[in-house]
PDB file of C-alpha atoms in Angstrom:
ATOM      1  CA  UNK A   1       5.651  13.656   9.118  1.00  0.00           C
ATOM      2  CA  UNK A   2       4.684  13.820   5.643  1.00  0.00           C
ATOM      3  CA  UNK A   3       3.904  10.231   3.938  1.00  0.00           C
ATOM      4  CA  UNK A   4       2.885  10.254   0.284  1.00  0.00           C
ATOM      5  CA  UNK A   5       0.936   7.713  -0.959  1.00  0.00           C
ATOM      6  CA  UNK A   6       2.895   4.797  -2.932  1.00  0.00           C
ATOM      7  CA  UNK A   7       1.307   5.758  -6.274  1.00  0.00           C
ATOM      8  CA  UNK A   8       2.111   8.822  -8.367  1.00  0.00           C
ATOM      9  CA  UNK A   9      -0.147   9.850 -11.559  1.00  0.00           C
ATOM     10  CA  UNK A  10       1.616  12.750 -12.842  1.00  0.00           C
ATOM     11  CA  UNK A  11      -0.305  15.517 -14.418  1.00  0.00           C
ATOM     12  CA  UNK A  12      -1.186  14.764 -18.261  1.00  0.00           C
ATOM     13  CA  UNK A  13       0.665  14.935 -21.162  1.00  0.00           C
ATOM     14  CA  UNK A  14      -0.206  16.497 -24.591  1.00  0.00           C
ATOM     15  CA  UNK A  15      -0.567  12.863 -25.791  1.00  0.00           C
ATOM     16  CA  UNK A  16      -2.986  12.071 -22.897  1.00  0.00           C
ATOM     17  CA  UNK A  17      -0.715   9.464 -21.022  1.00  0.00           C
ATOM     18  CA  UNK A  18      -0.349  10.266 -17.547  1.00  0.00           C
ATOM     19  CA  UNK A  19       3.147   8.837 -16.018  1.00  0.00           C
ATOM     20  CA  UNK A  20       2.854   6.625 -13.396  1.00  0.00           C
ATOM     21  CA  UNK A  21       5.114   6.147 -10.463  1.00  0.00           C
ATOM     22  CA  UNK A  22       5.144   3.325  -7.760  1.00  0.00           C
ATOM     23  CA  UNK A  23       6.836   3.602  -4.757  1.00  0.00           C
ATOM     24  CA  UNK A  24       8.982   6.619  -6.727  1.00  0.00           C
ATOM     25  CA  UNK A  25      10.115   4.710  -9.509  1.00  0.00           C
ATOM     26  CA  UNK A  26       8.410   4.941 -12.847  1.00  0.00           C
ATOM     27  CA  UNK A  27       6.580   2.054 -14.263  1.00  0.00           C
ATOM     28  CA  UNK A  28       5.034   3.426 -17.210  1.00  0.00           C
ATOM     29  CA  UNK A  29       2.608   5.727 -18.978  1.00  0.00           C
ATOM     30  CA  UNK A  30      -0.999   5.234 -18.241  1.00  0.00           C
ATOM     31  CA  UNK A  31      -3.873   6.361 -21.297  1.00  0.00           C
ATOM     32  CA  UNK A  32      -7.199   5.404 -19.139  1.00  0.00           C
ATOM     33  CA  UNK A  33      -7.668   4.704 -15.926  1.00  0.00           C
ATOM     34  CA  UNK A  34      -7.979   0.992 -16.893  1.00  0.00           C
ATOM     35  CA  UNK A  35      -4.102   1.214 -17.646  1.00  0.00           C
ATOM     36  CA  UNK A  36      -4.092   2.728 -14.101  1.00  0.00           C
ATOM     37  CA  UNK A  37      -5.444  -0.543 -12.536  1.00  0.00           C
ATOM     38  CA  UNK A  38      -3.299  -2.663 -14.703  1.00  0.00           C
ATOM     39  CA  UNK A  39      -0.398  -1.145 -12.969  1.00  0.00           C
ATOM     40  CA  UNK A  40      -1.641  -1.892 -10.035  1.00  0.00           C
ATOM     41  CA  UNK A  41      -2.642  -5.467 -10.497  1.00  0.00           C
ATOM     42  CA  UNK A  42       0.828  -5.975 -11.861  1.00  0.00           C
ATOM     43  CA  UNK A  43       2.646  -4.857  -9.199  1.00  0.00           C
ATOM     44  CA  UNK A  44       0.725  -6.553  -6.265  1.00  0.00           C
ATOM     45  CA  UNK A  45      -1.225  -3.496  -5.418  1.00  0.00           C
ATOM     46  CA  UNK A  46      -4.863  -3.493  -4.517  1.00  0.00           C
ATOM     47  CA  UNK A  47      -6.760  -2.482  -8.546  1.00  0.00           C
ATOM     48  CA  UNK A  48     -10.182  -2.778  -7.688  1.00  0.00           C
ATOM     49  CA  UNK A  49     -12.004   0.532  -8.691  1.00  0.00           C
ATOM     50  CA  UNK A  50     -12.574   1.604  -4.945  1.00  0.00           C
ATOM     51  CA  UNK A  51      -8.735   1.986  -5.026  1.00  0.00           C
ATOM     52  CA  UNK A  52      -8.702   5.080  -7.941  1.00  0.00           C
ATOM     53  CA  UNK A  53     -10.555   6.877  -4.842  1.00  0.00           C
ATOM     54  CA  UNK A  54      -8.205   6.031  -2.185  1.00  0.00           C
ATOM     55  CA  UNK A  55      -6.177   8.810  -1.169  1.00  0.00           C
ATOM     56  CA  UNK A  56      -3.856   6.495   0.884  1.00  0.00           C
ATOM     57  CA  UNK A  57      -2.642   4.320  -2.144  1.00  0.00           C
ATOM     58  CA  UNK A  58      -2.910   7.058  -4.652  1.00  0.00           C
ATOM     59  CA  UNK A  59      -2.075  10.510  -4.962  1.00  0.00           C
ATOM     60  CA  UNK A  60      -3.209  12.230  -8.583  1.00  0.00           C
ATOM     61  CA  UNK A  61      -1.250  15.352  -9.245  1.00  0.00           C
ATOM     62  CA  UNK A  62      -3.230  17.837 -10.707  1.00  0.00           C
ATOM     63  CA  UNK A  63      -6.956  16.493 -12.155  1.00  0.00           C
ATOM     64  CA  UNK A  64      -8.486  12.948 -10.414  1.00  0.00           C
ATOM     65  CA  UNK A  65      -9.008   9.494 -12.082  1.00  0.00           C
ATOM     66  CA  UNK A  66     -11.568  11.032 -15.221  1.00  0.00           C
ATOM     67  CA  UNK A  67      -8.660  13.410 -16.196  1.00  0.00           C
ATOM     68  CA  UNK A  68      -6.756  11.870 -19.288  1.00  0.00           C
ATOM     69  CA  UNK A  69      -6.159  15.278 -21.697  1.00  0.00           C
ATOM     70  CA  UNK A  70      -3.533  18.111 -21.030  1.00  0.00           C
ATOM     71  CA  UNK A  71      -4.793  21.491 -20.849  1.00  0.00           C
ATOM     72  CA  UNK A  72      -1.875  23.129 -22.826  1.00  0.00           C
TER      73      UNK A  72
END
């Protein structure tokens, strides 16, 4: 069984933002990774920096947590 982690950050954008999704449902565009953790504090979710690492909580499609510019 395949169980993907409640949080989504989508590949970037040409702006930079990366869209975030919780639980499948999109919340809202993050610009830094300290948007990231505002999400998460929002939303009842566990933001303290160990959790940008945690593969169980989040999944980042396509760069990791330093990866905020689109390369197209």
């Amino acid at each position: 069984m395949d169980v993907r982690p409640p949080v989504g950050v989508h590949p970037p954008e040409s702006d930079g933002g990366r869209r975030l999704t919780i639980h499948g449902a999109r919340v809202g565009i993050a610009y830094s990774l300290f948007d990231v953790l505002d999400f998460l504090h929002c939303t009842g979710l566990p933001a303290q920096d160990r959790a940008v690492d945690d593969p169980e909580l989040i999944e980042w499609r396509v760069g990791g947590p330093y990866v905020w510019n689109s390369t197209a």
